[in-house]
CSV table of C-alpha atoms in Angstrom, one decimal:
chain,number,residue,atom,x,y,z
A,1,MET,CA,1.8,6.8,11.6
A,2,THR,CA,-0.9,9.3,12.0
A,3,GLU,CA,-1.8,11.1,8.8
A,4,ARG,CA,-1.7,14.9,8.9
A,5,GLU,CA,-2.6,17.8,6.6
A,6,PHE,CA,0.5,19.9,7.4
A,7,PRO,CA,3.3,19.4,7.0
A,8,LEU,CA,3.3,17.0,4.1
A,9,GLN,CA,3.3,13.4,5.0
A,10,TRP,CA,4.6,11.6,1.9
A,11,PRO,CA,3.7,7.9,1.5
A,12,GLU,CA,6.5,5.7,2.7
A,13,GLY,CA,8.2,3.9,-0.2
A,14,GLN,CA,6.9,6.2,-2.9
A,15,PRO,CA,9.9,7.9,-4.7
A,16,ARG,CA,9.9,11.7,-5.0
A,17,THR,CA,10.2,13.5,-8.3
A,18,ALA,CA,13.6,15.1,-8.7
A,19,ARG,CA,12.6,17.9,-11.1
A,20,PRO,CA,8.9,18.8,-11.1
A,21,ALA,CA,7.6,19.9,-14.5
A,22,ALA,CA,5.5,22.8,-15.7
A,23,SER,CA,1.8,21.9,-15.7
A,24,PRO,CA,-0.9,22.1,-18.4
A,25,TYR,CA,-3.6,22.5,-15.7
A,26,ARG,CA,-5.6,25.8,-15.6
A,27,ARG,CA,-7.6,25.2,-12.4
A,28,ASP,CA,-6.7,27.3,-9.4
A,29,MET,CA,-6.2,25.7,-6.0
A,30,ALA,CA,-9.9,26.2,-4.9
A,31,ALA,CA,-11.2,24.6,-8.1
A,32,ALA,CA,-8.7,21.8,-7.9
A,33,LEU,CA,-9.7,21.0,-4.4
A,34,ARG,CA,-13.4,21.0,-5.3
A,35,HIS,CA,-12.7,18.6,-8.1
A,36,LEU,CA,-10.6,16.3,-6.0
A,37,LYS,CA,-13.2,16.2,-3.2
A,38,LYS,CA,-15.9,15.6,-5.7
A,39,GLN,CA,-14.1,12.6,-7.1
A,40,LEU,CA,-13.4,11.3,-3.6
A,41,SER,CA,-17.1,11.7,-2.7
A,42,ARG,CA,-18.2,9.9,-5.9
A,43,LEU,CA,-15.9,7.0,-4.9
A,44,GLY,CA,-17.5,6.8,-1.5
A,45,ALA,CA,-14.3,7.8,0.2
A,46,THR,CA,-14.4,8.8,3.9
A,47,ASP,CA,-12.0,10.0,6.5
A,48,ILE,CA,-10.1,12.1,3.9
A,49,VAL,CA,-6.8,13.7,4.7
A,50,ILE,CA,-5.2,16.0,2.1
A,51,SER,CA,-1.6,16.5,3.1
A,52,SER,CA,0.8,19.2,1.8
A,53,ASN,CA,3.4,21.7,2.9
A,54,ILE,CA,1.0,24.5,2.2
A,55,GLY,CA,-1.0,25.4,5.3
A,56,GLY,CA,-4.6,25.0,4.3
A,57,LEU,CA,-3.7,24.3,0.7
A,58,THR,CA,-4.4,27.9,-0.2
A,59,GLY,CA,-1.1,28.9,-1.9
A,60,SER,CA,-0.3,28.3,-5.5
A,61,THR,CA,3.1,29.9,-6.1
A,62,GLY,CA,6.6,29.7,-4.7
A,63,GLU,CA,6.3,26.3,-3.0
A,64,ARG,CA,9.6,24.7,-2.1
A,65,ASP,CA,7.8,21.3,-1.9
A,66,PRO,CA,4.8,21.1,-4.2
A,67,GLY,CA,4.0,17.5,-3.3
A,68,VAL,CA,0.4,16.6,-2.2
A,69,ALA,CA,-0.8,13.3,-0.7
A,70,VAL,CA,-4.4,12.2,-0.1
A,71,TYR,CA,-5.4,9.5,2.3
A,72,PHE,CA,-8.9,8.0,2.5
A,73,ASN,CA,-11.0,5.0,3.5
A,74,ARG,CA,-12.9,3.2,0.8
A,75,ARG,CA,-14.8,-0.1,1.2
A,76,GLY,CA,-13.1,-0.9,4.5
A,77,ARG,CA,-9.5,-0.2,3.4
A,78,ARG,CA,-7.2,2.8,3.9
A,79,HIS,CA,-5.8,4.2,0.6
A,80,GLN,CA,-3.0,6.7,-0.2
A,81,MET,CA,-2.2,8.5,-3.4
A,82,ALA,CA,0.4,11.2,-3.9
A,83,CYS,CA,1.7,13.4,-6.6
A,84,ASP,CA,4.7,15.8,-6.9
A,85,HIS,CA,5.2,15.6,-10.6
A,86,TRP,CA,4.2,19.3,-11.1
A,87,LYS,CA,6.0,22.5,-9.9
A,88,PHE,CA,3.0,23.8,-7.9
A,89,ALA,CA,0.8,22.1,-5.3
A,90,LYS,CA,-2.4,23.2,-7.1
A,91,ASP,CA,-1.3,21.3,-10.2
A,92,ASN,CA,-0.6,18.2,-8.1
A,93,VAL,CA,-4.1,18.4,-6.5
A,94,ASN,CA,-5.5,18.7,-10.1
A,95,ALA,CA,-3.5,15.6,-11.1
A,96,LEU,CA,-4.8,13.6,-8.1
A,97,GLY,CA,-8.4,14.6,-8.9
A,98,ASN,CA,-8.0,13.7,-12.6
A,99,ALA,CA,-6.4,10.3,-11.7
A,100,LEU,CA,-9.4,9.5,-9.5
A,101,GLU,CA,-11.8,10.6,-12.2
A,102,HIS,CA,-10.1,8.3,-14.7
A,103,MET,CA,-10.2,5.4,-12.3
A,104,ARG,CA,-13.9,6.0,-11.8
A,105,GLY,CA,-14.1,5.9,-15.6
A,106,MET,CA,-13.2,2.2,-15.5
A,107,GLU,CA,-16.2,1.6,-13.2
A,108,ASN,CA,-18.5,3.6,-15.5
A,109,SER,CA,-17.2,1.6,-18.5
A,110,GLY,CA,-18.3,-1.7,-16.8
A,111,CYS,CA,-14.9,-2.6,-15.6
A,112,LEU,CA,-15.5,-2.5,-11.9
A,113,ALA,CA,-13.2,-5.5,-11.2
A,114,LEU,CA,-10.4,-3.7,-13.1
A,115,MET,CA,-10.9,-0.6,-11.0
A,116,GLU,CA,-10.9,-2.6,-7.8
A,117,ARG,CA,-7.6,-4.2,-8.8
A,118,ALA,CA,-6.1,-0.8,-9.6
A,119,PHE,CA,-7.1,0.5,-6.2
A,120,THR,CA,-5.3,-2.3,-4.4
A,121,ALA,CA,-2.1,-0.6,-5.6
A,122,PHE,CA,-3.0,2.4,-3.4
A,123,THR,CA,-3.9,0.4,-0.3
A,124,LYS,CA,-1.9,1.9,2.6
A,125,LEU,CA,0.2,-0.8,4.2
A,126,PRO,CA,2.3,-0.5,7.4
A,127,PRO,CA,6.0,0.0,6.7
A,128,PRO,CA,7.9,-3.3,6.6
A,129,ASP,CA,9.5,-4.5,9.9
A,130,THR,CA,8.0,-1.6,11.8
A,131,PRO,CA,6.0,-2.5,14.9
A,132,GLN,CA,2.5,-1.0,15.0
A,133,LYS,CA,1.9,2.0,17.2
A,134,PRO,CA,0.2,1.0,20.5
A,135,GLU,CA,-3.5,1.8,20.7
A,136,HIS,CA,-3.1,3.7,24.0
A,137,ASP,CA,-1.4,7.0,24.8
A,138,SER,CA,0.1,6.0,28.1
A,139,PRO,CA,3.9,6.0,28.4
A,140,PRO,CA,5.3,3.1,26.4
A,141,ILE,CA,7.3,1.7,29.3
A,142,ASN,CA,4.6,-0.5,30.8
A,143,PRO,CA,4.3,-3.2,28.1
A,144,TRP,CA,8.0,-3.7,27.8
A,145,PRO,CA,10.1,-6.4,29.5
A,146,ASP,CA,12.1,-5.5,32.6
A,147,ALA,CA,15.4,-3.9,31.4
A,148,LYS,CA,17.3,-6.0,34.0
A,149,ALA,CA,16.9,-9.0,31.7
A,150,MET,CA,18.1,-7.2,28.7
A,151,SER,CA,21.7,-6.6,27.4
A,152,ARG,CA,22.9,-3.1,26.5
A,153,GLU,CA,22.5,-4.0,22.8
A,154,ASP,CA,18.9,-5.2,23.4
A,155,VAL,CA,18.1,-2.0,25.2
A,156,GLU,CA,19.5,0.1,22.3
A,157,ALA,CA,17.7,-2.1,19.7
A,158,HIS,CA,14.4,-1.8,21.6
A,159,PHE,CA,14.9,2.0,21.8
A,160,ARG,CA,15.5,2.3,18.1
A,161,LYS,CA,12.5,0.2,17.2
A,162,TRP,CA,10.1,2.1,19.4
A,163,SER,CA,11.5,5.5,18.6
A,164,LYS,CA,10.3,5.0,15.0
A,165,ILE,CA,6.8,4.9,16.5
A,166,MET,CA,7.0,7.2,19.4
A,167,HIS,CA,8.9,10.2,18.0
A,168,PRO,CA,6.6,13.2,17.4
A,169,ASP,CA,7.9,13.4,13.8
A,170,GLN,CA,6.6,9.9,13.2
A,171,GLY,CA,3.1,10.5,14.7
A,172,GLY,CA,3.9,9.8,18.3
A,173,THR,CA,3.6,12.2,21.2
A,174,ALA,CA,6.4,14.2,22.9
A,175,GLU,CA,5.3,12.7,26.2
A,176,ASN,CA,5.7,9.1,25.0
A,177,PHE,CA,9.0,9.8,23.3
A,178,ALA,CA,10.3,11.5,26.5
A,179,ALA,CA,9.2,8.5,28.5
A,180,LEU,CA,11.0,6.2,26.0
A,181,VAL,CA,14.2,8.2,26.3
A,182,ASP,CA,13.9,8.1,30.2
A,183,TRP,CA,13.4,4.4,30.0
A,184,ARG,CA,16.5,3.9,27.8
A,185,ASP,CA,18.7,6.2,30.0
A,186,ALA,CA,17.6,4.4,33.2
A,187,ALA,CA,18.2,1.0,31.6
A,188,LEU,CA,21.7,1.9,30.4
A,189,LYS,CA,22.6,3.5,33.7
A,190,GLN,CA,21.5,0.3,35.4
A,191,LYS,CA,23.7,-1.7,33.1
A,192,ALA,CA,26.7,0.5,33.9
A,193,ALA,CA,26.3,0.1,37.7
A,194,PRO,CA,28.5,-2.6,39.2
């Protein structure tokens, strides 16, 4: 799945907070973002994506979904962290920046191995039993087996599996998903023909 800044892309498998709380943080969004980016920089993070439902992360009041997720590379691994504990996105950005600062404190205290073990909990893993998105953007039909050799159930199962990857809401493209739908429709029509 391709990470995006807007709309929010919440890490798969991380539960959401049912009732966000009032926050003790006083930083506004701009200061919170500066703090978060400073902590990421000090960690040596690259390829940073800060994801939320606030376009540009500029709002601070009235959010329907205040969750914020941050994705980044560090020492050859992709990491993800997210917070929706607080009522406002600015406070969740503050929380993520503070969490990274505290984790860096482990390193500064001479506990580098402990910090590295803590970071393994934030390593981004592919969802279980989900095939990886193909490296190319050509229509996904070419690498698939001929539908003639497949049963109706196999065609539907193949469609469901690949739609999790190819659907635009899952990071795919509209063109690839349309090609997938066309492939399924043609395959099922072929199965219905005498």
